PDB file of C-alpha atoms in Angstrom:
ATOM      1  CA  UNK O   1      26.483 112.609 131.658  1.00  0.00           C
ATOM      2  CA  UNK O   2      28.371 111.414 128.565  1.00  0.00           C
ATOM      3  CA  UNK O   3      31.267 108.937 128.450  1.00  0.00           C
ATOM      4  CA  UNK O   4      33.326 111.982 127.130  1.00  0.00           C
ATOM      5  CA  UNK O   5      32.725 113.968 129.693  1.00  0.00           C
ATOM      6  CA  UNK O   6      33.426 111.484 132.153  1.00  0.00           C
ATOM      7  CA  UNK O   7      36.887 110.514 130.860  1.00  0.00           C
ATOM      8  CA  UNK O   8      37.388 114.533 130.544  1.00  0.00           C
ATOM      9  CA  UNK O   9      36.403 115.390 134.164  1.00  0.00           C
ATOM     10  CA  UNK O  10      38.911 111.768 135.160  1.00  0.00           C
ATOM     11  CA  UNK O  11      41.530 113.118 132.929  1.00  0.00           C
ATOM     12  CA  UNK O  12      41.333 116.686 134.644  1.00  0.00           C
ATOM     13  CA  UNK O  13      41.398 114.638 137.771  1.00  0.00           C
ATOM     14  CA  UNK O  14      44.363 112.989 137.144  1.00  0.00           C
ATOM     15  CA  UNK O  15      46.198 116.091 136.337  1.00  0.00           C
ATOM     16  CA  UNK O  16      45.202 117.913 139.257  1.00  0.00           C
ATOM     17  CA  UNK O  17      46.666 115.155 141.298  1.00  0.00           C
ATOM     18  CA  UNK O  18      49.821 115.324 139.221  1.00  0.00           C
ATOM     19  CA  UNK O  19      50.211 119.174 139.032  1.00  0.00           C
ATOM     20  CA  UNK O  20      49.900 118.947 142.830  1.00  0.00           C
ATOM     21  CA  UNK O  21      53.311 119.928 143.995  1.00  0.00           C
ATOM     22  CA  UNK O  22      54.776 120.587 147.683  1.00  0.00           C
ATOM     23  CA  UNK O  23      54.869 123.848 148.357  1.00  0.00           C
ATOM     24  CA  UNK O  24      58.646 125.502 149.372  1.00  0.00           C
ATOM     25  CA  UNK O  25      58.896 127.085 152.570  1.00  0.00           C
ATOM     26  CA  UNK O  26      60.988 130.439 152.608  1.00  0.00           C
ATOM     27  CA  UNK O  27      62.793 131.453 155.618  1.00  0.00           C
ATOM     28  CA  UNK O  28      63.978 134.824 155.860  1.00  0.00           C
ATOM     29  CA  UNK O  29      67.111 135.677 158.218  1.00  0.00           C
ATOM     30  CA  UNK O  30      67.513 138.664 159.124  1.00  0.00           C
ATOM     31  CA  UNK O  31      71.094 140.115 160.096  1.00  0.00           C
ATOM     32  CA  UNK O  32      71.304 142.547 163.109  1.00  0.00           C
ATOM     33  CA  UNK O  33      73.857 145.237 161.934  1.00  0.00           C
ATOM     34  CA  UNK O  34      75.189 145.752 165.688  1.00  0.00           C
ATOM     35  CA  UNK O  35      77.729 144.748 167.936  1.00  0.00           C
ATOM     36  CA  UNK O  36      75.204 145.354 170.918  1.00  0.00           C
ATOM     37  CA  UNK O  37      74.003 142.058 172.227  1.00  0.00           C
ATOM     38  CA  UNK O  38      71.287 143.413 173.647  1.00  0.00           C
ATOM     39  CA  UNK O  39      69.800 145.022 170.122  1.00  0.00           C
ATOM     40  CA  UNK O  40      70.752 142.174 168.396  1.00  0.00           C
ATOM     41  CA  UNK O  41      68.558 140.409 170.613  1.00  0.00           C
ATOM     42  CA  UNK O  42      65.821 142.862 170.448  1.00  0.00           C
ATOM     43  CA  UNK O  43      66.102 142.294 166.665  1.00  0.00           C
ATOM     44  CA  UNK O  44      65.575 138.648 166.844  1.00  0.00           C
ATOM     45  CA  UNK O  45      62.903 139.020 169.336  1.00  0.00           C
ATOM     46  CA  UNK O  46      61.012 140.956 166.866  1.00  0.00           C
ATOM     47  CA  UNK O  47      61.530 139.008 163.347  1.00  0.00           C
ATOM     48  CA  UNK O  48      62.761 135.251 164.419  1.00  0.00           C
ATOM     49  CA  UNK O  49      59.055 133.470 165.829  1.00  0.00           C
ATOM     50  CA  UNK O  50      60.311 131.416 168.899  1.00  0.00           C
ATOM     51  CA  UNK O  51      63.340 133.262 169.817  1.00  0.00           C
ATOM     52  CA  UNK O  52      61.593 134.871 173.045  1.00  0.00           C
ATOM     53  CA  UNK O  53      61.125 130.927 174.139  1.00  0.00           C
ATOM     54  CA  UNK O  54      65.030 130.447 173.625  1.00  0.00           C
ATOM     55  CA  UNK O  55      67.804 131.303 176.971  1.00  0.00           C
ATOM     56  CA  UNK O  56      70.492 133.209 176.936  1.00  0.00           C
ATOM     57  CA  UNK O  57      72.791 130.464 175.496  1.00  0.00           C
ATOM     58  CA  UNK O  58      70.762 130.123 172.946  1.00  0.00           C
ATOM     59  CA  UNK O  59      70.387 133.203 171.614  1.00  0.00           C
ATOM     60  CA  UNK O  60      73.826 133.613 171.545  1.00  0.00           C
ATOM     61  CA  UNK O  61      74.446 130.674 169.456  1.00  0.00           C
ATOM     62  CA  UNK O  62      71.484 131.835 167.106  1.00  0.00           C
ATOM     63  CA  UNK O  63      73.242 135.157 167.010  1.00  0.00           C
ATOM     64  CA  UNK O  64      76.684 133.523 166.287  1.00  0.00           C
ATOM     65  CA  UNK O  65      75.126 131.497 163.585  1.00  0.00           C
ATOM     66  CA  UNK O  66      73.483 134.213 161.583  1.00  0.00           C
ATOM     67  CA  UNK O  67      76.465 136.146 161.306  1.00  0.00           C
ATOM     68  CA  UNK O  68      78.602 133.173 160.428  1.00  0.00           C
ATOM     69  CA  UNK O  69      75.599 132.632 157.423  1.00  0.00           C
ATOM     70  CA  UNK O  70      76.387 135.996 156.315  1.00  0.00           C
ATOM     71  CA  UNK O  71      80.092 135.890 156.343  1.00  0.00           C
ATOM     72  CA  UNK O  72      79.705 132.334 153.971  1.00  0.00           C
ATOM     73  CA  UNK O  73      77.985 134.564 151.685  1.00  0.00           C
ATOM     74  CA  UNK O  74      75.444 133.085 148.711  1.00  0.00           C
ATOM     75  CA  UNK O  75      77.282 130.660 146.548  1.00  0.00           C
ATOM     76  CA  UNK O  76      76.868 130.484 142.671  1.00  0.00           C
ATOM     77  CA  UNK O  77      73.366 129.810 141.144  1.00  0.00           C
ATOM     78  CA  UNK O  78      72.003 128.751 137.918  1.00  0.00           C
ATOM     79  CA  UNK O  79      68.624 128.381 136.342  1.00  0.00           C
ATOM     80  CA  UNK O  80      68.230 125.414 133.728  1.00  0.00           C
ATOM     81  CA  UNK O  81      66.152 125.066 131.360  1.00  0.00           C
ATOM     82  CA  UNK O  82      65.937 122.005 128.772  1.00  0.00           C
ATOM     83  CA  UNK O  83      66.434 122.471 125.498  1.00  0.00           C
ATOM     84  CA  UNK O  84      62.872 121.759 122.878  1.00  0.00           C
ATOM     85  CA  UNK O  85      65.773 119.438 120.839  1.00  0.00           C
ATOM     86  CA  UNK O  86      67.938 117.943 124.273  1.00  0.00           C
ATOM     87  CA  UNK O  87      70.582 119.054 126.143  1.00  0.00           C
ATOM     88  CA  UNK O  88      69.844 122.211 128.527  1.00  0.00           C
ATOM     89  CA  UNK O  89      70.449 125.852 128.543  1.00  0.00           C
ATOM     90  CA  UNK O  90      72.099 127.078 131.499  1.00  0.00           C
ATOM     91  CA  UNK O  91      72.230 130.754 133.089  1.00  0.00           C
ATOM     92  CA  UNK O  92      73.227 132.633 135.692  1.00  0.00           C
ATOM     93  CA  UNK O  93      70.659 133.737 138.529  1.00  0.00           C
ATOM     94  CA  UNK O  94      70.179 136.301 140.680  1.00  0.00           C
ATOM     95  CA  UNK O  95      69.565 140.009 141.216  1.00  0.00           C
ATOM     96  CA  UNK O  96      72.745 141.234 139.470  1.00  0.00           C
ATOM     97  CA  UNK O  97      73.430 139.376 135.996  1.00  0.00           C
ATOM     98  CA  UNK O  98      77.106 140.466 136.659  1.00  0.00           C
ATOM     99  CA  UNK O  99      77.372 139.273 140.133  1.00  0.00           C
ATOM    100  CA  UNK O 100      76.228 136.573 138.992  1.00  0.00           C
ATOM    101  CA  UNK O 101      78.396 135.795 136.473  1.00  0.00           C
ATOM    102  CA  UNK O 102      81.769 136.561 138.720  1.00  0.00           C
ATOM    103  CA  UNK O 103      80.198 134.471 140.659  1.00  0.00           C
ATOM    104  CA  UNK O 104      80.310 131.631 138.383  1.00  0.00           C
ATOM    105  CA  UNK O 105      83.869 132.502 137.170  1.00  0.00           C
ATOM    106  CA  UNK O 106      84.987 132.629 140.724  1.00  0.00           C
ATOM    107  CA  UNK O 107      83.573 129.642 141.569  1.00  0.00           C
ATOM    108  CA  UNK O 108      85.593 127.440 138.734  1.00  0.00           C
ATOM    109  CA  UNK O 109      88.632 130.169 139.282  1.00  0.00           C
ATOM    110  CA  UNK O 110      88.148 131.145 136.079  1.00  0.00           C
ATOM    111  CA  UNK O 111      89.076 134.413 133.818  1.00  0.00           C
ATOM    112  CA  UNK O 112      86.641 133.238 130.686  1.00  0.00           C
ATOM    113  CA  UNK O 113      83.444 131.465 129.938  1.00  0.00           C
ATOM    114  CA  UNK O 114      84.878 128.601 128.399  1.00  0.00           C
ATOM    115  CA  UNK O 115      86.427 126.844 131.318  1.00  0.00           C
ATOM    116  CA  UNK O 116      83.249 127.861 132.907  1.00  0.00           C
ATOM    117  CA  UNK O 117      81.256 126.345 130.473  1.00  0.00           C
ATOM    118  CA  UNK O 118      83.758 123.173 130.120  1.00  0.00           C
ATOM    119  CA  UNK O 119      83.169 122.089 133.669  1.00  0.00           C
ATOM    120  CA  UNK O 120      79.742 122.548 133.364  1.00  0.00           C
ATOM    121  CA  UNK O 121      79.042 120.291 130.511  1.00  0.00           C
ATOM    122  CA  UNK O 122      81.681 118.109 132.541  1.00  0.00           C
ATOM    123  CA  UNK O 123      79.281 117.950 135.600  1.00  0.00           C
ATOM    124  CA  UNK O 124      75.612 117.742 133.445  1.00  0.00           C
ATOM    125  CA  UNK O 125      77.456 114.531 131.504  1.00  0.00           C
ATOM    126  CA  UNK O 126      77.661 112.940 134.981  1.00  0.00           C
ATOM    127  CA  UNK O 127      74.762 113.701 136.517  1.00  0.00           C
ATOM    128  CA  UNK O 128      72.416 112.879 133.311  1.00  0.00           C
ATOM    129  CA  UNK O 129      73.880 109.318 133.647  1.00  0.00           C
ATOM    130  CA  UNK O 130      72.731 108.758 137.117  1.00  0.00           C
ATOM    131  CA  UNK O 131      69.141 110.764 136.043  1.00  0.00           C
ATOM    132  CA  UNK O 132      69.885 113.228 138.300  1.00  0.00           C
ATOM    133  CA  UNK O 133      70.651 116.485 136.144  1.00  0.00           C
ATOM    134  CA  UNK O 134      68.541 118.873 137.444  1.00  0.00           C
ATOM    135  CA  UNK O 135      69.051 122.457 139.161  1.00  0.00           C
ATOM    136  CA  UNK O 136      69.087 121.272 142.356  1.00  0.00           C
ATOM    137  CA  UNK O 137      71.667 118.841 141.905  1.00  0.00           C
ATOM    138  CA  UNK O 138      73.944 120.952 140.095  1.00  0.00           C
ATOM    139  CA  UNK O 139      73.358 124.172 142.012  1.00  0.00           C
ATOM    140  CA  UNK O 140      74.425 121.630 145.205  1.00  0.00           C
ATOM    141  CA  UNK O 141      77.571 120.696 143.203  1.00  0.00           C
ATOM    142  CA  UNK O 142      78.708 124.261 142.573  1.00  0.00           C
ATOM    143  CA  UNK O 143      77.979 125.392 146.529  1.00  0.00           C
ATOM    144  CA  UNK O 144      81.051 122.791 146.887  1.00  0.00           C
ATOM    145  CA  UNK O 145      83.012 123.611 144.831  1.00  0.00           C
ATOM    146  CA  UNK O 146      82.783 127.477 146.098  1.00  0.00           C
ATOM    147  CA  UNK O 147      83.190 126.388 149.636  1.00  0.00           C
ATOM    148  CA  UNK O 148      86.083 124.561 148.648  1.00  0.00           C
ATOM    149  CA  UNK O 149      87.983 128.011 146.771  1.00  0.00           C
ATOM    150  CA  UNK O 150      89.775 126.382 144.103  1.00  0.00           C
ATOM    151  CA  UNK O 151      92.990 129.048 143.786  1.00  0.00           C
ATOM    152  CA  UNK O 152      93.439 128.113 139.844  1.00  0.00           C
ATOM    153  CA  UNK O 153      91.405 125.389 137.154  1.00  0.00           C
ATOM    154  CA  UNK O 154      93.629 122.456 137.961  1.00  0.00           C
ATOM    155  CA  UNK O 155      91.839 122.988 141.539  1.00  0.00           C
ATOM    156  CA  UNK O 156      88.877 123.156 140.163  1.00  0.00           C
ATOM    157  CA  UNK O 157      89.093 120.075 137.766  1.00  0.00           C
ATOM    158  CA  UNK O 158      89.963 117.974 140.652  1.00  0.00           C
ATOM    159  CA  UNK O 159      86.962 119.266 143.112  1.00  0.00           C
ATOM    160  CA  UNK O 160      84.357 117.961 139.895  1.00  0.00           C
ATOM    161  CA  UNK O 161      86.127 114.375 139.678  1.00  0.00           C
ATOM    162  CA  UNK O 162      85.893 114.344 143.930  1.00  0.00           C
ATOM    163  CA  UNK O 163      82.097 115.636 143.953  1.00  0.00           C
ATOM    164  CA  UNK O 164      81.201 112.993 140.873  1.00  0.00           C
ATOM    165  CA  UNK O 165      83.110 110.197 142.926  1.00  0.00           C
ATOM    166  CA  UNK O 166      81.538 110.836 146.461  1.00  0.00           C
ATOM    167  CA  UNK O 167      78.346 111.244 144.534  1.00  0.00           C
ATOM    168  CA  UNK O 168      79.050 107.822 142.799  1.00  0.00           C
ATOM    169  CA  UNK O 169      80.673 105.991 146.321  1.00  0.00           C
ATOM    170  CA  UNK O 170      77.431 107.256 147.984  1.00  0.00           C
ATOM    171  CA  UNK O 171      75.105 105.685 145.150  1.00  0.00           C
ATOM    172  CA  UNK O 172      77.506 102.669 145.675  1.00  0.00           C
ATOM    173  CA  UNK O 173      76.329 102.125 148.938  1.00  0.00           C
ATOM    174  CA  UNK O 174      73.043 102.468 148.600  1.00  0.00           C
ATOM    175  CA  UNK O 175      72.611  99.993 146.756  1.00  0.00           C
ATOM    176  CA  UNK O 176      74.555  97.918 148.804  1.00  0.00           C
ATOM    177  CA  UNK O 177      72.413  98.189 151.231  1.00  0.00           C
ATOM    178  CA  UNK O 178      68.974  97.453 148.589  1.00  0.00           C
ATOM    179  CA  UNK O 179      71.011  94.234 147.050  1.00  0.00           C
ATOM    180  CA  UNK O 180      68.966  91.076 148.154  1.00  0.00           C
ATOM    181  CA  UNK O 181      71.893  88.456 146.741  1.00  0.00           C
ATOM    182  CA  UNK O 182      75.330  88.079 147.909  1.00  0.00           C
ATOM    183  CA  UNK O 183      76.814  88.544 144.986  1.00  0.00           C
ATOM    184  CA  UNK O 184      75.265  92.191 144.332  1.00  0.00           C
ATOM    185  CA  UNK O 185      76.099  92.927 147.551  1.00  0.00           C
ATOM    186  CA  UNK O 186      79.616  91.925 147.310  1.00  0.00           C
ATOM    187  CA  UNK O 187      79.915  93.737 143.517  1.00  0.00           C
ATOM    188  CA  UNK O 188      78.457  96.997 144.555  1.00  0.00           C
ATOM    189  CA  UNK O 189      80.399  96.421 148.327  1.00  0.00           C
ATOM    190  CA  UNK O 190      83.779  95.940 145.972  1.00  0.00           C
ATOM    191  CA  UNK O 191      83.009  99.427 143.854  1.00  0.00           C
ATOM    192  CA  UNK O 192      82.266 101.280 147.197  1.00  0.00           C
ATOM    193  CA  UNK O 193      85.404 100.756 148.318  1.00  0.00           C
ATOM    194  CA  UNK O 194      87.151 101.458 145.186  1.00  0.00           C
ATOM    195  CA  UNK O 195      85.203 104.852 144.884  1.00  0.00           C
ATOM    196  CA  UNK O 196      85.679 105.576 148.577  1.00  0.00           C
ATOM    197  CA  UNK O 197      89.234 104.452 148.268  1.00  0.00           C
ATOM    198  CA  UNK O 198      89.917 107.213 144.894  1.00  0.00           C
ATOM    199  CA  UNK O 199      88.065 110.221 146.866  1.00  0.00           C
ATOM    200  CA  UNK O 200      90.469 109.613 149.915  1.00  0.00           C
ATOM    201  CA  UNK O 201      93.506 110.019 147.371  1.00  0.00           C
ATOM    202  CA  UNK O 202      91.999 113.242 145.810  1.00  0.00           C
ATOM    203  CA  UNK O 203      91.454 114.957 148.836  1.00  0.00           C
ATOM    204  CA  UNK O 204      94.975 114.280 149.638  1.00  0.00           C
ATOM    205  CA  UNK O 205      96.309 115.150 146.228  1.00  0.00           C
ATOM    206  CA  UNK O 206      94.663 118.461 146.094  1.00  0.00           C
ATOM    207  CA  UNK O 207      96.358 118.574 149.841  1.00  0.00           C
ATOM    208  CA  UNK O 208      99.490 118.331 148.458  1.00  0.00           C
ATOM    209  CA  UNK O 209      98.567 120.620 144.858  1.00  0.00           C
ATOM    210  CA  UNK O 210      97.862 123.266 147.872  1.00  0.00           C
ATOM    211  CA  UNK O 211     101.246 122.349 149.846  1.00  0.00           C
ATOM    212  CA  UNK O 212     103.372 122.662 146.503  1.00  0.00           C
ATOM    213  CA  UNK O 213     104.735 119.169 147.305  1.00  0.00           C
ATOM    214  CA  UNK O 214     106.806 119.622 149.669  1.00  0.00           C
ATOM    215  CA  UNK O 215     107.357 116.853 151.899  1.00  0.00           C
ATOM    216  CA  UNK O 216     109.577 116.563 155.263  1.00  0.00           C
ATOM    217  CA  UNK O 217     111.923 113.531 156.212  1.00  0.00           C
ATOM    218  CA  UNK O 218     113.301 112.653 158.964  1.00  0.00           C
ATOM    219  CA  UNK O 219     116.511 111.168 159.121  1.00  0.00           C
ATOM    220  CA  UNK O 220     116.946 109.677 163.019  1.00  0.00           C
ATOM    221  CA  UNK O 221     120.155 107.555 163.785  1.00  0.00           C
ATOM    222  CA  UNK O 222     120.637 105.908 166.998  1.00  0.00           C
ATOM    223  CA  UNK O 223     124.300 105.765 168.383  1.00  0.00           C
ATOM    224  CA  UNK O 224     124.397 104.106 171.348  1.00  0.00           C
ATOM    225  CA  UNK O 225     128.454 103.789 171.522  1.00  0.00           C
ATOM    226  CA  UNK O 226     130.113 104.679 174.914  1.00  0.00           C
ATOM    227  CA  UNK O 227     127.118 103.296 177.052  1.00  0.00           C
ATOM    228  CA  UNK O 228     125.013 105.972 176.328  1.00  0.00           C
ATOM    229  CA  UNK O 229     122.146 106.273 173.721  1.00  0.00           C
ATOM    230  CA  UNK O 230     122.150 109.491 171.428  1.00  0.00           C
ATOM    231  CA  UNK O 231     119.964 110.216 168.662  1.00  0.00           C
ATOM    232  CA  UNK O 232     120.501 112.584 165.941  1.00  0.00           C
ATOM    233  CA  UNK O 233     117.877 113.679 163.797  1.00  0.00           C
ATOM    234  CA  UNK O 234     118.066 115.750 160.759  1.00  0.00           C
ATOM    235  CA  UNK O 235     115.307 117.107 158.944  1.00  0.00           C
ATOM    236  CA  UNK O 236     115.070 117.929 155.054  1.00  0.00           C
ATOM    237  CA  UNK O 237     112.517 119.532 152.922  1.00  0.00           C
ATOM    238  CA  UNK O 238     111.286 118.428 149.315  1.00  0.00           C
ATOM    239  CA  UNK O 239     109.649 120.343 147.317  1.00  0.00           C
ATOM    240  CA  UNK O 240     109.591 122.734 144.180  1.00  0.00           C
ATOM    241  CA  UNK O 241     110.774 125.169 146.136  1.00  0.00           C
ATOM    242  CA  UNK O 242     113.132 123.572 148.283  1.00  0.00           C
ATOM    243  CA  UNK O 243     117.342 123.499 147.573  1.00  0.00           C
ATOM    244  CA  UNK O 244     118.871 120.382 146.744  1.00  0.00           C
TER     245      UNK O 244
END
């Protein structure tokens, strides 16, 4: 055998090794269209393996769970692919290139592409600087921000800045718990807290964006003339709404 072959079968070696990937498991749930709990549980029996080992309780909780699944309903997809020059190209996934789409547009509560596209490039900038701008990661990002049903795009800018900074808290902390020096420790302890400390304060402003700011104080005064003790309380409302 030749050198060149050699280093050709090694090379071919080495890519079979590399091309090796883990193979994806799919698991299909089926949905029993009844409100018989005994077909349901026929159903199960048939197309869930393991269900005939489970008791009563459990099958019941399996049942409750499926349907719950449904109700949640498939969040927002994408499919990237990067660009020959940088950058990637993103699009919409799924059966239904429409569904898709109003998908997408629900998801960032928006009536055009361009906010759309605007929070994406918002959400690639930030996850390209922690090397982690890939479909997974940004297919995770927009189940959030779906679950979280932004009612207009001031909504949805603020669930992107709290998914980067719990992203960014989380990477905080793990490296906090990699440092090997006290001082690393202490800086990346330091910008935990800071991060931790700025996602508390946008889940409660995006509280408040869905209150309308309105706050309630109380007023109590304590009179405790004539012998006796008698507290008055008056309540009053803030708010865009509320009357002066």
């Amino acid at each position: 055998m030749t050198e060149t072959n050699k280093a050709k079968r090694k090379q071919s070696a080495r890519k079979g090794k590399a091309g090796a990937q883990p193979q994806e498991r799919t698991v299909t749930i089926p949905f029993p269209d009844t409100d018989s709990e005994d077909e349901a549980t026929r159903i199960l029996e048939k197309q869930v393996p393991g269900c005939d080992k489970l008791d009563k309780d459990e099958r019941a909780e399996l049942l409750r769970l499926i349907r719950d699944h449904r109700k949640r309903g498939a969040p927002a997809k994408v499919k990237m692919t990067r660009k020959p020059h940088g950058g990637w190209s993103i699009e919409a996934t799924g059966k239904s290139e429409m569904l898709a789409l109003l998908k997408l547009h629900e998801t960032f509560s928006a009536n055009s592409i361009d906010p759309v596209n605007a929070r994406a490039n918002e959400l690639l900038k930030y996850l390209g600087s922690v090397g982690a701008d890939n479909e997974a990661r940004y297919n995770a990002a927009l189940s959030f921000i779906e679950s979280m049903k932004p009612q207009d795009q001031a909504e949805a800018l603020m669930l992107v800045q709290m998914y980067c900074t719990h992203d960014a808290a989380i990477r905080a902390l793990s490296q906090l718990g990699l440092a090997e020096w006290a001082p690393t420790a202490q800086t990346f302890g330091n910008l935990a807290t800071k991060l931790l400390g700025t996602s508390q304060r946008q889940m409660e402003t995006l509280a408040r964006m869905r209150r309308g700011g309105e706050q309630v104080v109380k007023h109590i005064h304590f009179d405790n003339r004539g012998g006796q003790a008698v507290i008055a309380e008056n309540v009053s409302q803030g708010g865009r709404n509320s009357e002066k």
